[in-house]
Structure formats: C-alpha cells, structure tokens
Amino acid sequence: AAAPAATLRAGMSSLVRGLQRRLEGRADLRVGNAAIAINRNSAHWTVFPEIGPALTADGLVLAVPPRAAAWLVHSICSPAARALSTLAARPLITVSLAYRHAAVTHPLNAAGFAVPRQRGEGGLELCSFVTSSLPGRAPADTVLVRAIVRPARGQLVVTTDDGWAHVAHTALEPVLGLAETPIAAWVARWTDAIPLADDRYRMLVKEAETALRAT
C-alpha cells in the first residue's frame, strides 16, 4: 500500500512564502537576488548582490552548492576556495508527468519504485506515485507521477525540457503500462544535486573549514 505522507495543501513553496510574509518589515529580504561577491573586515561581513545596495552582517552562512561557495570565498580565502571547487557532486533532473487516469494501466498501489544503478550511469533512478501518496495534488481523473533522472555526461546541457519529458515517459511507459503521452509535464534541473561524499570529499570539507576559521 502507498506509504503515508503529509504535505501542505498549497505545496511546500507555501511554507517559504509564509516565512517571507512573517519576516517582512523585520528583516532585509532579497528574494531572487543572487549574491555575486562577499568581503570581510575586522568586524563585519559584506555581501554584494546583483541588484541594490550591499548588506552588512556580523556572521555569514553560505547555503549554496560547493562551486558557488568557492567563487564567493576565493577573494578572502583562496585555500578554502580551492578545496570547495574540487568537491564532487552529481546532477539530477526531476520530471513531473500528468496522465489521464484511463491511460495508466498500473494500479499505482505503492509510493513508487527505485532503480538501482552503478555510479556514473545515466537513466531513471526513482519514480514517485504522487497521487497515491498525496491525494488532492491532481484532479480526480488525472494521475501525477514524478521521475528522477540521472543525466549522462553532457546530457544536462544539450537536452531540452521536452526532451527530458520524453526520456521520462519512455522509461515509464512499459513499467506503468502507459497508453498515452502525458497531458502536461514540468521539469526541474539540479546541476549539483547530490554530493559524492567519500573520504576525499570529507577531507576537502575539513580543509575548507580549517582555512576559513583561520581567515
């Protein structure tokens, strides 16, 4: 049977929007405005955004992928930047597909399925039966599934969203008994989605942390 799951009726993004509303007037929010550089003096950090004035703070958290972090810290701590720039991560593509209920012959009486693969191999990794786990996410006569695809080398850049939807549909067609193409598709690309956290990765993280503490 489908595993129990909980979510917000308006989607998880409503949590972010609610937090943003609560902080308006109490914090300097720069939503959708990327940081392009940071600097530090003896007392403060300064963040320079793409648009608008710089921000000054007593502390700074970089909640970004390793390559973006390496770019931001290179001017203040080159040893940390070198360590961060070599951290390995792999990309993922998520493809949400909507089908007419009558076009899916599989009963979808589960939360989904996973496909074990060797490291570096491309293809379908996971499929979640969204409408089985989260009722109300789609109209009653519609089935919604979400596929996670690991792109092969170079495929992330050259494949269009329509191409990824086709890749996911082709992989799921024999498994779910799909009689029709999807009526809608949504694609999200995650360039540095999953860190490859082996012993070397952990060693480089410690090197970066040590270098930043000494800055």
N, C-alpha and C. Protein backbone atom coordinates (compact mmCIF):
# COMPACT_ATOMS: atom_id res chain seq x y z
N ALA A 1 0.85 -1.20 0.00
CA ALA A 1 0.00 0.00 0.00
C ALA A 1 0.88 1.24 0.00
N ALA A 2 0.31 2.34 -0.46
CA ALA A 2 1.06 3.59 -0.51
C ALA A 2 1.46 4.01 0.90
N ALA A 3 2.70 4.45 1.03
CA ALA A 3 3.19 4.90 2.33
C ALA A 3 2.48 6.19 2.73
N PRO A 4 2.16 6.37 4.01
CA PRO A 4 1.52 7.62 4.44
C PRO A 4 2.47 8.79 4.25
N ALA A 5 1.93 9.92 3.84
CA ALA A 5 2.76 11.10 3.62
C ALA A 5 1.94 12.33 3.98
N ALA A 6 2.62 13.39 4.35
CA ALA A 6 1.96 14.64 4.69
C ALA A 6 2.62 15.77 3.92
N THR A 7 1.82 16.74 3.54
CA THR A 7 2.34 17.91 2.85
C THR A 7 1.41 19.08 3.11
N LEU A 8 1.75 20.22 2.56
CA LEU A 8 0.89 21.40 2.66
C LEU A 8 -0.05 21.45 1.46
N ARG A 9 -1.30 21.85 1.69
CA ARG A 9 -2.29 21.80 0.61
C ARG A 9 -1.85 22.62 -0.60
N ALA A 10 -1.22 23.76 -0.37
CA ALA A 10 -0.79 24.62 -1.47
C ALA A 10 0.63 24.32 -1.95
N GLY A 11 1.20 23.20 -1.48
CA GLY A 11 2.56 22.86 -1.87
C GLY A 11 3.59 23.36 -0.88
N MET A 12 4.79 22.77 -0.93
CA MET A 12 5.82 23.13 0.03
C MET A 12 6.30 24.57 -0.13
N SER A 13 6.14 25.13 -1.32
CA SER A 13 6.57 26.52 -1.52
C SER A 13 5.75 27.49 -0.68
N SER A 14 4.55 27.07 -0.25
CA SER A 14 3.75 27.96 0.59
C SER A 14 4.41 28.18 1.96
N LEU A 15 5.24 27.23 2.39
CA LEU A 15 5.99 27.40 3.64
C LEU A 15 6.99 28.55 3.49
N VAL A 16 7.66 28.59 2.35
CA VAL A 16 8.62 29.67 2.09
C VAL A 16 7.90 31.01 1.99
N ARG A 17 6.77 31.03 1.28
CA ARG A 17 6.02 32.28 1.15
C ARG A 17 5.50 32.77 2.51
N GLY A 18 5.05 31.84 3.36
CA GLY A 18 4.59 32.20 4.68
C GLY A 18 5.72 32.78 5.53
N LEU A 19 6.90 32.17 5.45
CA LEU A 19 8.05 32.68 6.19
C LEU A 19 8.43 34.07 5.70
N GLN A 20 8.37 34.25 4.38
CA GLN A 20 8.68 35.56 3.82
C GLN A 20 7.72 36.63 4.33
N ARG A 21 6.43 36.31 4.38
CA ARG A 21 5.45 37.28 4.88
C ARG A 21 5.72 37.62 6.35
N ARG A 22 6.06 36.62 7.16
CA ARG A 22 6.31 36.86 8.58
C ARG A 22 7.53 37.76 8.81
N LEU A 23 8.50 37.67 7.90
CA LEU A 23 9.75 38.42 8.09
C LEU A 23 9.73 39.79 7.44
N GLU A 24 8.72 40.08 6.64
CA GLU A 24 8.65 41.39 6.00
C GLU A 24 8.57 42.49 7.07
N GLY A 25 9.41 43.49 6.92
CA GLY A 25 9.48 44.58 7.90
C GLY A 25 10.35 44.27 9.09
N ARG A 26 10.78 43.03 9.26
CA ARG A 26 11.62 42.64 10.39
C ARG A 26 13.02 42.21 9.94
N ALA A 27 13.17 41.94 8.65
CA ALA A 27 14.46 41.51 8.11
C ALA A 27 14.61 42.07 6.70
N ASP A 28 15.85 42.21 6.27
CA ASP A 28 16.15 42.71 4.92
C ASP A 28 16.19 41.51 3.98
N LEU A 29 15.07 41.25 3.30
CA LEU A 29 14.95 40.10 2.42
C LEU A 29 15.26 40.51 0.98
N ARG A 30 16.10 39.72 0.32
CA ARG A 30 16.42 39.98 -1.09
C ARG A 30 16.08 38.73 -1.90
N VAL A 31 14.81 38.48 -2.07
CA VAL A 31 14.35 37.26 -2.75
C VAL A 31 14.63 37.37 -4.25
N GLY A 32 15.21 36.32 -4.82
CA GLY A 32 15.50 36.31 -6.24
C GLY A 32 16.63 37.23 -6.64
N ASN A 33 17.51 37.55 -5.71
CA ASN A 33 18.61 38.48 -5.96
C ASN A 33 19.91 37.79 -5.54
N ALA A 34 20.67 37.31 -6.50
CA ALA A 34 21.85 36.49 -6.20
C ALA A 34 22.98 37.32 -5.61
N ALA A 35 23.72 36.71 -4.71
CA ALA A 35 24.96 37.31 -4.20
C ALA A 35 26.07 37.06 -5.22
N ILE A 36 26.81 38.12 -5.57
CA ILE A 36 27.87 37.97 -6.56
C ILE A 36 29.27 38.09 -5.95
N ALA A 37 29.36 38.61 -4.73
CA ALA A 37 30.67 38.73 -4.07
C ALA A 37 30.46 38.95 -2.58
N ILE A 38 31.48 38.57 -1.79
CA ILE A 38 31.47 38.85 -0.36
C ILE A 38 32.83 39.42 0.04
N ASN A 39 32.84 40.13 1.15
CA ASN A 39 34.09 40.71 1.66
C ASN A 39 34.03 40.69 3.18
N ARG A 40 35.20 40.84 3.81
CA ARG A 40 35.24 40.82 5.27
C ARG A 40 36.29 41.79 5.77
N ASN A 41 35.92 42.56 6.80
CA ASN A 41 36.91 43.37 7.51
C ASN A 41 37.03 42.82 8.93
N SER A 42 37.64 43.55 9.80
CA SER A 42 37.90 43.04 11.15
C SER A 42 36.62 42.79 11.95
N ALA A 43 35.52 43.45 11.59
CA ALA A 43 34.31 43.35 12.41
C ALA A 43 33.10 42.77 11.69
N HIS A 44 33.02 42.92 10.37
CA HIS A 44 31.79 42.58 9.67
C HIS A 44 32.05 41.86 8.35
N TRP A 45 30.98 41.21 7.89
CA TRP A 45 30.93 40.66 6.53
C TRP A 45 30.09 41.60 5.68
N THR A 46 30.45 41.70 4.40
CA THR A 46 29.66 42.46 3.45
C THR A 46 29.30 41.57 2.27
N VAL A 47 28.03 41.58 1.90
CA VAL A 47 27.54 40.79 0.78
C VAL A 47 27.09 41.76 -0.31
N PHE A 48 27.58 41.54 -1.53
CA PHE A 48 27.24 42.39 -2.67
C PHE A 48 26.26 41.64 -3.58
N PRO A 49 25.01 42.08 -3.67
CA PRO A 49 24.02 41.40 -4.51
C PRO A 49 24.06 41.91 -5.95
N GLU A 50 23.35 41.20 -6.83
CA GLU A 50 23.26 41.63 -8.21
C GLU A 50 22.59 43.00 -8.32
N ILE A 51 21.55 43.21 -7.52
CA ILE A 51 20.76 44.43 -7.59
C ILE A 51 20.67 45.04 -6.19
N GLY A 52 20.82 46.36 -6.11
CA GLY A 52 20.62 47.05 -4.85
C GLY A 52 21.89 47.18 -4.03
N PRO A 53 21.76 47.83 -2.86
CA PRO A 53 22.92 48.10 -2.01
C PRO A 53 23.45 46.84 -1.34
N ALA A 54 24.70 46.94 -0.89
CA ALA A 54 25.33 45.81 -0.20
C ALA A 54 24.71 45.62 1.17
N LEU A 55 24.87 44.39 1.72
CA LEU A 55 24.37 44.05 3.06
C LEU A 55 25.56 43.83 3.97
N THR A 56 25.44 44.30 5.21
CA THR A 56 26.49 44.11 6.20
C THR A 56 25.95 43.25 7.34
N ALA A 57 26.76 42.28 7.80
CA ALA A 57 26.31 41.36 8.84
C ALA A 57 27.48 40.95 9.72
N ASP A 58 27.15 40.53 10.95
CA ASP A 58 28.18 40.03 11.87
C ASP A 58 28.62 38.62 11.52
N GLY A 59 27.69 37.83 10.94
CA GLY A 59 28.01 36.45 10.55
C GLY A 59 27.44 36.16 9.19
N LEU A 60 27.92 35.08 8.58
CA LEU A 60 27.51 34.75 7.22
C LEU A 60 27.40 33.24 7.05
N VAL A 61 26.30 32.79 6.46
CA VAL A 61 26.11 31.38 6.14
C VAL A 61 25.97 31.26 4.62
N LEU A 62 26.79 30.42 4.00
CA LEU A 62 26.69 30.19 2.57
C LEU A 62 25.95 28.87 2.34
N ALA A 63 24.67 28.97 2.11
CA ALA A 63 23.85 27.77 1.85
C ALA A 63 23.71 27.60 0.34
N VAL A 64 24.83 27.33 -0.31
CA VAL A 64 24.90 27.22 -1.77
C VAL A 64 25.74 26.00 -2.14
N PRO A 65 25.66 25.54 -3.39
CA PRO A 65 26.49 24.41 -3.82
C PRO A 65 27.98 24.74 -3.73
N PRO A 66 28.84 23.72 -3.70
CA PRO A 66 30.27 23.94 -3.48
C PRO A 66 30.92 24.88 -4.49
N ARG A 67 30.58 24.77 -5.78
CA ARG A 67 31.23 25.62 -6.77
C ARG A 67 30.85 27.09 -6.58
N ALA A 68 29.58 27.34 -6.22
CA ALA A 68 29.16 28.71 -5.95
C ALA A 68 29.86 29.24 -4.69
N ALA A 69 30.00 28.40 -3.68
CA ALA A 69 30.70 28.81 -2.46
C ALA A 69 32.17 29.12 -2.76
N ALA A 70 32.80 28.29 -3.60
CA ALA A 70 34.20 28.52 -3.96
C ALA A 70 34.37 29.88 -4.63
N TRP A 71 33.43 30.22 -5.53
CA TRP A 71 33.52 31.52 -6.21
C TRP A 71 33.38 32.67 -5.22
N LEU A 72 32.49 32.55 -4.25
CA LEU A 72 32.25 33.63 -3.31
C LEU A 72 33.41 33.83 -2.34
N VAL A 73 34.09 32.75 -1.94
CA VAL A 73 35.14 32.90 -0.93
C VAL A 73 36.54 33.05 -1.51
N HIS A 74 36.67 32.98 -2.85
CA HIS A 74 38.03 32.94 -3.42
C HIS A 74 38.82 34.21 -3.13
N SER A 75 38.13 35.35 -3.00
CA SER A 75 38.85 36.61 -2.78
C SER A 75 39.28 36.79 -1.32
N ILE A 76 38.69 36.05 -0.40
CA ILE A 76 39.04 36.21 1.01
C ILE A 76 39.80 35.01 1.58
N CYS A 77 39.70 33.85 0.90
CA CYS A 77 40.37 32.65 1.41
C CYS A 77 40.61 31.69 0.25
N SER A 78 41.68 31.87 -0.47
CA SER A 78 41.94 31.03 -1.64
C SER A 78 42.13 29.55 -1.31
N PRO A 79 42.74 29.16 -0.15
CA PRO A 79 42.82 27.72 0.16
C PRO A 79 41.45 27.07 0.30
N ALA A 80 40.50 27.77 0.95
CA ALA A 80 39.15 27.23 1.07
C ALA A 80 38.48 27.14 -0.29
N ALA A 81 38.69 28.15 -1.14
CA ALA A 81 38.10 28.13 -2.47
C ALA A 81 38.63 26.95 -3.28
N ARG A 82 39.92 26.66 -3.19
CA ARG A 82 40.49 25.52 -3.92
C ARG A 82 39.86 24.21 -3.46
N ALA A 83 39.71 24.06 -2.15
CA ALA A 83 39.11 22.82 -1.63
C ALA A 83 37.65 22.69 -2.06
N LEU A 84 36.89 23.77 -1.97
CA LEU A 84 35.47 23.73 -2.33
C LEU A 84 35.27 23.48 -3.82
N SER A 85 36.14 24.04 -4.65
CA SER A 85 35.96 23.93 -6.10
C SER A 85 36.17 22.50 -6.60
N THR A 86 36.83 21.66 -5.81
CA THR A 86 37.08 20.29 -6.24
C THR A 86 36.12 19.27 -5.62
N LEU A 87 35.14 19.75 -4.84
CA LEU A 87 34.15 18.83 -4.27
C LEU A 87 33.26 18.29 -5.38
N ALA A 88 33.07 17.00 -5.39
CA ALA A 88 32.31 16.36 -6.46
C ALA A 88 30.83 16.25 -6.09
N ALA A 89 29.98 16.59 -7.05
CA ALA A 89 28.53 16.44 -6.90
C ALA A 89 27.95 16.04 -8.25
N ARG A 90 26.86 15.35 -8.22
CA ARG A 90 26.27 14.93 -9.50
C ARG A 90 24.91 15.59 -9.70
N PRO A 91 24.52 15.77 -10.96
CA PRO A 91 23.26 16.44 -11.27
C PRO A 91 22.08 15.48 -11.24
N LEU A 92 20.90 16.04 -11.11
CA LEU A 92 19.65 15.29 -11.22
C LEU A 92 18.63 16.13 -11.97
N ILE A 93 17.73 15.44 -12.63
CA ILE A 93 16.59 16.07 -13.29
C ILE A 93 15.32 15.49 -12.68
N THR A 94 14.39 16.35 -12.28
CA THR A 94 13.08 15.86 -11.84
C THR A 94 12.05 16.20 -12.91
N VAL A 95 11.25 15.21 -13.25
CA VAL A 95 10.24 15.37 -14.28
C VAL A 95 8.90 14.93 -13.70
N SER A 96 7.97 15.86 -13.58
CA SER A 96 6.61 15.53 -13.14
C SER A 96 5.73 15.38 -14.38
N LEU A 97 5.01 14.27 -14.46
CA LEU A 97 4.18 13.96 -15.63
C LEU A 97 2.74 13.73 -15.19
N ALA A 98 1.81 14.34 -15.88
CA ALA A 98 0.38 14.15 -15.62
C ALA A 98 -0.24 13.36 -16.76
N TYR A 99 -1.03 12.33 -16.42
CA TYR A 99 -1.70 11.48 -17.40
C TYR A 99 -3.19 11.41 -17.10
N ARG A 100 -3.97 11.16 -18.13
CA ARG A 100 -5.35 10.81 -17.89
C ARG A 100 -5.37 9.49 -17.13
N HIS A 101 -6.25 9.38 -16.13
CA HIS A 101 -6.29 8.17 -15.31
C HIS A 101 -6.51 6.92 -16.17
N ALA A 102 -7.33 7.05 -17.20
CA ALA A 102 -7.63 5.90 -18.06
C ALA A 102 -6.44 5.45 -18.88
N ALA A 103 -5.41 6.30 -19.00
CA ALA A 103 -4.24 5.96 -19.81
C ALA A 103 -3.19 5.19 -19.05
N VAL A 104 -3.39 4.98 -17.72
CA VAL A 104 -2.41 4.29 -16.88
C VAL A 104 -3.01 2.97 -16.43
N THR A 105 -2.41 1.86 -16.87
CA THR A 105 -2.95 0.55 -16.51
C THR A 105 -2.41 0.02 -15.18
N HIS A 106 -1.28 0.52 -14.73
CA HIS A 106 -0.73 0.09 -13.44
C HIS A 106 -1.65 0.58 -12.32
N PRO A 107 -1.88 -0.24 -11.28
CA PRO A 107 -2.77 0.20 -10.19
C PRO A 107 -2.19 1.30 -9.31
N LEU A 108 -0.88 1.54 -9.38
CA LEU A 108 -0.22 2.59 -8.58
C LEU A 108 -0.50 2.43 -7.09
N ASN A 109 -0.55 1.18 -6.64
CA ASN A 109 -0.85 0.88 -5.23
C ASN A 109 0.44 0.80 -4.41
N ALA A 110 1.24 1.84 -4.51
CA ALA A 110 2.51 1.94 -3.79
C ALA A 110 2.92 3.39 -3.77
N ALA A 111 4.02 3.67 -3.09
CA ALA A 111 4.53 5.04 -3.07
C ALA A 111 5.37 5.34 -4.30
N GLY A 112 5.82 4.27 -4.99
CA GLY A 112 6.65 4.44 -6.16
C GLY A 112 7.67 3.31 -6.24
N PHE A 113 8.76 3.53 -6.98
CA PHE A 113 9.80 2.50 -7.08
C PHE A 113 11.13 3.17 -7.37
N ALA A 114 12.20 2.45 -7.04
CA ALA A 114 13.56 2.92 -7.27
C ALA A 114 14.27 1.96 -8.22
N VAL A 115 15.24 2.49 -8.96
CA VAL A 115 16.02 1.69 -9.92
C VAL A 115 17.47 1.73 -9.49
N PRO A 116 18.03 0.63 -8.97
CA PRO A 116 19.44 0.65 -8.57
C PRO A 116 20.34 0.73 -9.79
N ARG A 117 21.39 1.59 -9.71
CA ARG A 117 22.31 1.76 -10.82
C ARG A 117 23.73 1.94 -10.29
N GLN A 118 24.67 1.71 -11.18
CA GLN A 118 26.07 1.93 -10.83
C GLN A 118 26.39 3.42 -10.88
N ARG A 119 27.35 3.86 -10.09
CA ARG A 119 27.76 5.27 -10.09
C ARG A 119 28.21 5.67 -11.49
N GLY A 120 27.76 6.85 -11.92
CA GLY A 120 28.15 7.38 -13.22
C GLY A 120 27.24 6.97 -14.35
N GLU A 121 26.35 6.02 -14.10
CA GLU A 121 25.45 5.55 -15.15
C GLU A 121 24.22 6.45 -15.21
N GLY A 122 23.78 6.79 -16.42
CA GLY A 122 22.62 7.66 -16.58
C GLY A 122 21.33 6.87 -16.63
N GLY A 123 20.20 7.57 -16.53
CA GLY A 123 18.90 6.93 -16.68
C GLY A 123 17.98 7.17 -15.50
N LEU A 124 16.83 6.51 -15.52
CA LEU A 124 15.81 6.66 -14.48
C LEU A 124 16.32 6.12 -13.15
N GLU A 125 16.16 6.91 -12.09
CA GLU A 125 16.57 6.48 -10.75
C GLU A 125 15.39 6.18 -9.84
N LEU A 126 14.34 6.98 -9.95
CA LEU A 126 13.25 6.89 -8.99
C LEU A 126 11.97 7.39 -9.65
N CYS A 127 10.86 6.80 -9.26
CA CYS A 127 9.55 7.30 -9.70
C CYS A 127 8.62 7.31 -8.49
N SER A 128 8.04 8.46 -8.19
CA SER A 128 7.09 8.59 -7.08
C SER A 128 5.68 8.67 -7.66
N PHE A 129 4.75 7.90 -7.08
CA PHE A 129 3.35 7.97 -7.47
C PHE A 129 2.70 9.07 -6.62
N VAL A 130 2.75 10.28 -7.09
CA VAL A 130 2.36 11.43 -6.29
C VAL A 130 0.90 11.35 -5.87
N THR A 131 0.02 11.02 -6.80
CA THR A 131 -1.41 10.99 -6.47
C THR A 131 -1.76 9.83 -5.55
N SER A 132 -0.91 8.82 -5.44
CA SER A 132 -1.16 7.74 -4.49
C SER A 132 -0.77 8.14 -3.08
N SER A 133 0.32 8.91 -2.95
CA SER A 133 0.81 9.31 -1.64
C SER A 133 0.19 10.60 -1.15
N LEU A 134 -0.14 11.50 -2.08
CA LEU A 134 -0.62 12.83 -1.71
C LEU A 134 -1.93 13.13 -2.44
N PRO A 135 -3.04 12.58 -1.97
CA PRO A 135 -4.33 12.84 -2.61
C PRO A 135 -4.62 14.34 -2.66
N GLY A 136 -5.24 14.75 -3.73
CA GLY A 136 -5.59 16.16 -3.87
C GLY A 136 -4.59 16.96 -4.66
N ARG A 137 -3.45 16.35 -5.03
CA ARG A 137 -2.45 17.08 -5.80
C ARG A 137 -2.82 17.18 -7.29
N ALA A 138 -3.84 16.46 -7.72
CA ALA A 138 -4.25 16.50 -9.12
C ALA A 138 -5.75 16.21 -9.18
N PRO A 139 -6.41 16.61 -10.28
CA PRO A 139 -7.84 16.30 -10.43
C PRO A 139 -8.10 14.81 -10.33
N ALA A 140 -9.33 14.46 -9.99
CA ALA A 140 -9.68 13.05 -9.73
C ALA A 140 -9.45 12.15 -10.94
N ASP A 141 -9.57 12.69 -12.14
CA ASP A 141 -9.41 11.86 -13.34
C ASP A 141 -7.99 11.91 -13.89
N THR A 142 -7.03 12.38 -13.07
CA THR A 142 -5.65 12.56 -13.52
C THR A 142 -4.69 11.83 -12.58
N VAL A 143 -3.64 11.26 -13.16
CA VAL A 143 -2.56 10.63 -12.40
C VAL A 143 -1.32 11.50 -12.52
N LEU A 144 -0.67 11.76 -11.40
CA LEU A 144 0.56 12.55 -11.39
C LEU A 144 1.70 11.69 -10.85
N VAL A 145 2.78 11.58 -11.61
CA VAL A 145 3.97 10.86 -11.17
C VAL A 145 5.17 11.80 -11.29
N ARG A 146 6.20 11.52 -10.48
CA ARG A 146 7.42 12.33 -10.54
C ARG A 146 8.60 11.41 -10.71
N ALA A 147 9.33 11.59 -11.80
CA ALA A 147 10.51 10.78 -12.10
C ALA A 147 11.77 11.57 -11.79
N ILE A 148 12.76 10.89 -11.26
CA ILE A 148 14.09 11.47 -11.05
C ILE A 148 15.04 10.76 -12.01
N VAL A 149 15.70 11.55 -12.84
CA VAL A 149 16.57 11.02 -13.88
C VAL A 149 17.99 11.50 -13.65
N ARG A 150 18.94 10.59 -13.75
CA ARG A 150 20.36 10.97 -13.68
C ARG A 150 20.86 11.16 -15.10
N PRO A 151 21.26 12.39 -15.47
CA PRO A 151 21.71 12.61 -16.84
C PRO A 151 23.08 12.01 -17.09
N ALA A 152 23.29 11.53 -18.31
CA ALA A 152 24.61 11.07 -18.71
C ALA A 152 25.51 12.27 -18.96
N ARG A 153 26.80 12.04 -19.14
CA ARG A 153 27.75 13.14 -19.32
C ARG A 153 27.36 14.01 -20.52
N GLY A 154 27.24 15.29 -20.32
CA GLY A 154 26.91 16.22 -21.38
C GLY A 154 25.43 16.35 -21.67
N GLN A 155 24.63 15.44 -21.15
CA GLN A 155 23.20 15.42 -21.46
C GLN A 155 22.44 16.55 -20.77
N LEU A 156 22.94 17.00 -19.62
CA LEU A 156 22.26 18.05 -18.85
C LEU A 156 22.15 19.34 -19.65
N VAL A 157 23.17 19.67 -20.42
CA VAL A 157 23.23 20.93 -21.14
C VAL A 157 22.44 20.87 -22.44
N VAL A 158 22.55 19.77 -23.17
CA VAL A 158 22.01 19.73 -24.53
C VAL A 158 20.54 19.31 -24.61
N THR A 159 20.00 18.68 -23.57
CA THR A 159 18.64 18.17 -23.62
C THR A 159 17.65 19.24 -23.17
N THR A 160 16.60 19.46 -23.96
CA THR A 160 15.57 20.44 -23.63
C THR A 160 14.59 19.86 -22.61
N ASP A 161 13.71 20.71 -22.08
CA ASP A 161 12.68 20.23 -21.16
C ASP A 161 11.78 19.21 -21.84
N ASP A 162 11.39 19.47 -23.09
CA ASP A 162 10.58 18.50 -23.83
C ASP A 162 11.34 17.18 -23.99
N GLY A 163 12.65 17.29 -24.18
CA GLY A 163 13.45 16.07 -24.30
C GLY A 163 13.47 15.27 -23.02
N TRP A 164 13.58 15.96 -21.86
CA TRP A 164 13.57 15.24 -20.59
C TRP A 164 12.20 14.61 -20.32
N ALA A 165 11.13 15.31 -20.69
CA ALA A 165 9.80 14.72 -20.54
C ALA A 165 9.68 13.46 -21.38
N HIS A 166 10.25 13.49 -22.58
CA HIS A 166 10.21 12.30 -23.45
C HIS A 166 11.04 11.17 -22.85
N VAL A 167 12.22 11.49 -22.30
CA VAL A 167 13.07 10.48 -21.68
C VAL A 167 12.33 9.79 -20.53
N ALA A 168 11.69 10.59 -19.67
CA ALA A 168 10.99 10.02 -18.52
C ALA A 168 9.79 9.19 -18.97
N HIS A 169 9.02 9.72 -19.92
CA HIS A 169 7.84 8.97 -20.40
C HIS A 169 8.26 7.65 -21.03
N THR A 170 9.32 7.67 -21.83
CA THR A 170 9.78 6.44 -22.50
C THR A 170 10.21 5.39 -21.48
N ALA A 171 10.88 5.84 -20.40
CA ALA A 171 11.31 4.90 -19.37
C ALA A 171 10.14 4.33 -18.59
N LEU A 172 9.12 5.15 -18.34
CA LEU A 172 7.98 4.72 -17.52
C LEU A 172 6.92 3.97 -18.31
N GLU A 173 6.90 4.15 -19.61
CA GLU A 173 5.82 3.58 -20.44
C GLU A 173 5.63 2.08 -20.25
N PRO A 174 6.69 1.24 -20.34
CA PRO A 174 6.47 -0.20 -20.16
C PRO A 174 6.22 -0.60 -18.71
N VAL A 175 6.70 0.19 -17.76
CA VAL A 175 6.56 -0.16 -16.34
C VAL A 175 5.14 0.13 -15.85
N LEU A 176 4.61 1.28 -16.24
CA LEU A 176 3.29 1.69 -15.76
C LEU A 176 2.18 1.37 -16.76
N GLY A 177 2.53 0.79 -17.90
CA GLY A 177 1.52 0.47 -18.90
C GLY A 177 0.82 1.71 -19.43
N LEU A 178 1.60 2.67 -19.86
CA LEU A 178 1.05 3.95 -20.31
C LEU A 178 0.53 3.83 -21.75
N ALA A 179 -0.72 4.15 -21.93
CA ALA A 179 -1.34 4.03 -23.25
C ALA A 179 -1.31 5.34 -24.03
N GLU A 180 -0.96 6.44 -23.35
CA GLU A 180 -0.94 7.75 -24.00
C GLU A 180 0.25 8.55 -23.50
N THR A 181 0.58 9.60 -24.24
CA THR A 181 1.60 10.53 -23.79
C THR A 181 1.02 11.42 -22.69
N PRO A 182 1.86 12.07 -21.89
CA PRO A 182 1.34 12.91 -20.79
C PRO A 182 0.58 14.12 -21.32
N ILE A 183 -0.38 14.57 -20.52
CA ILE A 183 -1.13 15.77 -20.89
C ILE A 183 -0.42 17.03 -20.41
N ALA A 184 0.55 16.89 -19.50
CA ALA A 184 1.34 18.02 -19.03
C ALA A 184 2.64 17.49 -18.42
N ALA A 185 3.67 18.33 -18.44
CA ALA A 185 4.96 17.94 -17.87
C ALA A 185 5.65 19.16 -17.28
N TRP A 186 6.38 18.94 -16.17
CA TRP A 186 7.15 20.00 -15.51
C TRP A 186 8.55 19.47 -15.24
N VAL A 187 9.57 20.22 -15.60
CA VAL A 187 10.95 19.77 -15.50
C VAL A 187 11.74 20.73 -14.62
N ALA A 188 12.54 20.19 -13.70
CA ALA A 188 13.45 20.99 -12.88
C ALA A 188 14.84 20.38 -12.99
N ARG A 189 15.84 21.24 -13.17
CA ARG A 189 17.23 20.80 -13.34
C ARG A 189 18.03 21.18 -12.09
N TRP A 190 18.76 20.22 -11.55
CA TRP A 190 19.59 20.45 -10.36
C TRP A 190 21.02 20.10 -10.73
N THR A 191 21.84 21.13 -10.97
CA THR A 191 23.18 20.90 -11.50
C THR A 191 24.08 20.17 -10.50
N ASP A 192 24.07 20.61 -9.25
CA ASP A 192 24.90 19.98 -8.21
C ASP A 192 23.98 19.44 -7.12
N ALA A 193 23.23 18.41 -7.46
CA ALA A 193 22.17 17.96 -6.56
C ALA A 193 22.68 17.08 -5.42
N ILE A 194 23.51 16.11 -5.74
CA ILE A 194 23.89 15.09 -4.74
C ILE A 194 25.40 15.11 -4.55
N PRO A 195 25.89 15.46 -3.36
CA PRO A 195 27.33 15.40 -3.12
C PRO A 195 27.82 13.95 -3.10
N LEU A 196 28.98 13.73 -3.69
CA LEU A 196 29.59 12.40 -3.69
C LEU A 196 30.52 12.32 -2.48
N ALA A 197 29.91 12.06 -1.33
CA ALA A 197 30.59 12.22 -0.04
C ALA A 197 31.40 10.98 0.32
N ASP A 198 32.57 10.85 -0.29
CA ASP A 198 33.51 9.79 0.08
C ASP A 198 34.56 10.37 1.03
N ASP A 199 35.60 9.59 1.32
CA ASP A 199 36.63 10.05 2.26
C ASP A 199 37.34 11.31 1.75
N ARG A 200 37.58 11.38 0.44
CA ARG A 200 38.24 12.56 -0.12
C ARG A 200 37.35 13.79 0.03
N TYR A 201 36.06 13.62 -0.19
CA TYR A 201 35.11 14.73 -0.04
C TYR A 201 35.15 15.28 1.38
N ARG A 202 35.09 14.38 2.36
CA ARG A 202 35.10 14.81 3.76
C ARG A 202 36.42 15.48 4.12
N MET A 203 37.52 15.00 3.55
CA MET A 203 38.82 15.61 3.82
C MET A 203 38.86 17.04 3.28
N LEU A 204 38.32 17.25 2.07
CA LEU A 204 38.32 18.58 1.47
C LEU A 204 37.42 19.54 2.24
N VAL A 205 36.30 19.04 2.75
CA VAL A 205 35.42 19.89 3.56
C VAL A 205 36.15 20.35 4.82
N LYS A 206 36.87 19.46 5.47
CA LYS A 206 37.63 19.84 6.66
C LYS A 206 38.71 20.87 6.33
N GLU A 207 39.37 20.69 5.16
CA GLU A 207 40.38 21.66 4.73
C GLU A 207 39.76 23.04 4.56
N ALA A 208 38.60 23.09 3.92
CA ALA A 208 37.92 24.38 3.70
C ALA A 208 37.51 25.01 5.02
N GLU A 209 36.96 24.21 5.92
CA GLU A 209 36.53 24.72 7.23
C GLU A 209 37.71 25.27 8.02
N THR A 210 38.83 24.53 8.02
CA THR A 210 40.03 24.97 8.75
C THR A 210 40.56 26.27 8.19
N ALA A 211 40.61 26.36 6.85
CA ALA A 211 41.12 27.58 6.21
C ALA A 211 40.23 28.78 6.50
N LEU A 212 38.93 28.58 6.49
CA LEU A 212 38.00 29.70 6.75
C LEU A 212 38.08 30.16 8.20
N ARG A 213 38.23 29.24 9.14
CA ARG A 213 38.36 29.63 10.54
C ARG A 213 39.61 30.46 10.79
N ALA A 214 40.64 30.21 10.01
CA ALA A 214 41.91 30.93 10.19
C ALA A 214 41.92 32.28 9.47
N THR A 215 40.87 32.56 8.70
CA THR A 215 40.83 33.80 7.92
C THR A 215 40.52 35.00 8.82
